[in-house]
CSV table of C-alpha atoms in Angstrom, one decimal:
chain,number,residue,atom,x,y,z
I,1,UNK,CA,90.0,95.3,135.8
I,2,UNK,CA,87.1,96.4,133.2
I,3,UNK,CA,87.5,97.6,130.0
I,4,UNK,CA,86.6,101.8,129.1
I,5,UNK,CA,85.2,103.3,125.9
I,6,UNK,CA,87.5,103.9,123.3
I,7,UNK,CA,87.2,106.9,121.2
I,8,UNK,CA,88.9,107.7,117.6
I,9,UNK,CA,88.5,110.9,116.0
I,10,UNK,CA,89.4,109.9,112.2
I,11,UNK,CA,90.2,113.7,111.3
I,12,UNK,CA,93.0,114.0,114.0
I,13,UNK,CA,94.0,110.1,114.0
I,14,UNK,CA,97.5,108.7,112.2
I,15,UNK,CA,96.7,107.4,109.3
I,16,UNK,CA,98.8,104.3,107.6
I,17,UNK,CA,99.7,103.7,103.8
I,18,UNK,CA,100.3,100.4,103.1
I,19,UNK,CA,103.6,99.8,100.8
I,20,UNK,CA,102.4,97.2,98.2
I,21,UNK,CA,99.0,98.9,97.9
I,22,UNK,CA,99.8,102.1,96.7
I,23,UNK,CA,96.8,104.5,96.8
I,24,UNK,CA,95.4,102.8,100.1
I,25,UNK,CA,95.6,104.4,103.6
I,26,UNK,CA,94.0,102.4,106.7
I,27,UNK,CA,93.0,103.9,110.0
I,28,UNK,CA,92.8,100.6,112.5
I,29,UNK,CA,89.5,100.5,114.6
I,30,UNK,CA,89.3,97.6,116.7
I,31,UNK,CA,90.4,93.9,116.6
I,32,UNK,CA,86.8,92.2,117.1
I,33,UNK,CA,88.5,89.0,116.8
I,34,UNK,CA,92.1,87.7,116.7
I,35,UNK,CA,93.6,88.8,113.3
I,36,UNK,CA,90.6,90.1,112.4
I,37,UNK,CA,90.1,94.1,112.2
I,38,UNK,CA,87.4,97.4,111.9
I,39,UNK,CA,88.8,99.8,110.1
I,40,UNK,CA,88.3,102.6,108.1
I,41,UNK,CA,90.3,102.6,104.3
I,42,UNK,CA,90.7,105.8,102.3
I,43,UNK,CA,91.9,104.9,98.4
I,44,UNK,CA,92.4,107.6,95.8
I,45,UNK,CA,90.8,108.0,92.7
I,46,UNK,CA,91.8,105.4,90.4
I,47,UNK,CA,93.7,103.0,92.9
I,48,UNK,CA,92.9,99.3,92.2
I,49,UNK,CA,93.4,96.6,94.8
I,50,UNK,CA,94.1,93.2,93.3
I,51,UNK,CA,92.0,90.4,93.7
I,52,UNK,CA,91.9,88.5,96.6
I,53,UNK,CA,90.8,86.4,99.7
I,54,UNK,CA,90.4,86.2,103.3
I,55,UNK,CA,89.9,83.0,105.8
I,56,UNK,CA,87.2,85.2,107.4
I,57,UNK,CA,84.1,87.0,106.1
I,58,UNK,CA,84.4,90.7,105.5
I,59,UNK,CA,81.7,93.3,105.5
I,60,UNK,CA,82.2,96.5,103.7
I,61,UNK,CA,80.1,99.7,103.7
I,62,UNK,CA,81.0,102.6,101.0
I,63,UNK,CA,80.8,106.2,103.3
I,64,UNK,CA,81.8,108.4,100.4
I,65,UNK,CA,82.7,108.3,96.8
I,66,UNK,CA,81.9,105.4,94.5
I,67,UNK,CA,84.3,101.9,94.1
I,68,UNK,CA,84.2,99.2,91.8
I,69,UNK,CA,84.4,95.6,93.4
I,70,UNK,CA,84.2,93.1,90.4
I,71,UNK,CA,81.8,94.3,88.0
I,72,UNK,CA,79.5,96.0,90.7
I,73,UNK,CA,79.5,99.5,91.0
I,74,UNK,CA,79.0,100.8,94.7
I,75,UNK,CA,78.8,104.3,95.3
I,76,UNK,CA,78.1,105.9,98.9
I,77,UNK,CA,75.2,104.4,100.9
I,78,UNK,CA,76.4,100.5,99.6
I,79,UNK,CA,76.5,97.3,101.5
I,80,UNK,CA,78.4,94.1,100.7
I,81,UNK,CA,79.4,91.2,102.3
I,82,UNK,CA,82.1,88.8,101.3
I,83,UNK,CA,81.6,84.7,102.9
I,84,UNK,CA,85.3,83.7,103.9
I,85,UNK,CA,87.3,82.4,101.1
I,86,UNK,CA,85.0,84.2,98.2
I,87,UNK,CA,87.7,85.5,96.1
I,88,UNK,CA,87.1,89.2,95.5
I,89,UNK,CA,87.9,92.4,93.9
I,90,UNK,CA,89.7,94.0,92.1
I,91,UNK,CA,88.3,96.9,94.0
I,92,UNK,CA,88.8,100.1,92.0
I,93,UNK,CA,87.8,103.6,93.3
I,94,UNK,CA,86.2,105.3,90.6
I,95,UNK,CA,86.7,108.2,92.5
I,96,UNK,CA,88.3,109.3,95.7
I,97,UNK,CA,86.7,106.7,98.3
I,98,UNK,CA,86.5,106.0,101.8
I,99,UNK,CA,84.9,102.3,103.1
I,100,UNK,CA,84.4,101.1,106.8
I,101,UNK,CA,85.6,97.4,106.6
I,102,UNK,CA,85.1,95.0,108.9
I,103,UNK,CA,87.1,91.3,108.4
I,104,UNK,CA,86.3,88.6,110.6
I,105,UNK,CA,90.0,87.0,110.7
I,106,UNK,CA,93.8,87.7,108.8
I,107,UNK,CA,93.8,89.6,105.6
I,108,UNK,CA,94.8,86.5,103.5
I,109,UNK,CA,96.8,86.7,99.9
I,110,UNK,CA,96.7,88.8,97.1
I,111,UNK,CA,97.3,88.2,93.6
I,112,UNK,CA,100.4,89.5,92.6
I,113,UNK,CA,101.2,90.9,95.8
């Protein structure tokens, strides 16, 4: 049996809220590797994702708005890569922001979560 193309309209899709990260909504798009994800995330202005690590590489592209990660301000159009096991964050939404994330492994631990 062969796979078929799939399409997701992010404007009509059901976004999920994350209980331990208020102000964050996720829209899973694909699982490229076991426990990994390709997803969209929306963060409301002022939302903070605490420092954390992932056991796999992570790639992020800022689609709209501005987010700070660590001490780096990332406006729309910014791309960053975080190697597996690297402590990153906090991520702070300077404005309402939407990012596309590709994570090549499980979520990993968050400080304080």
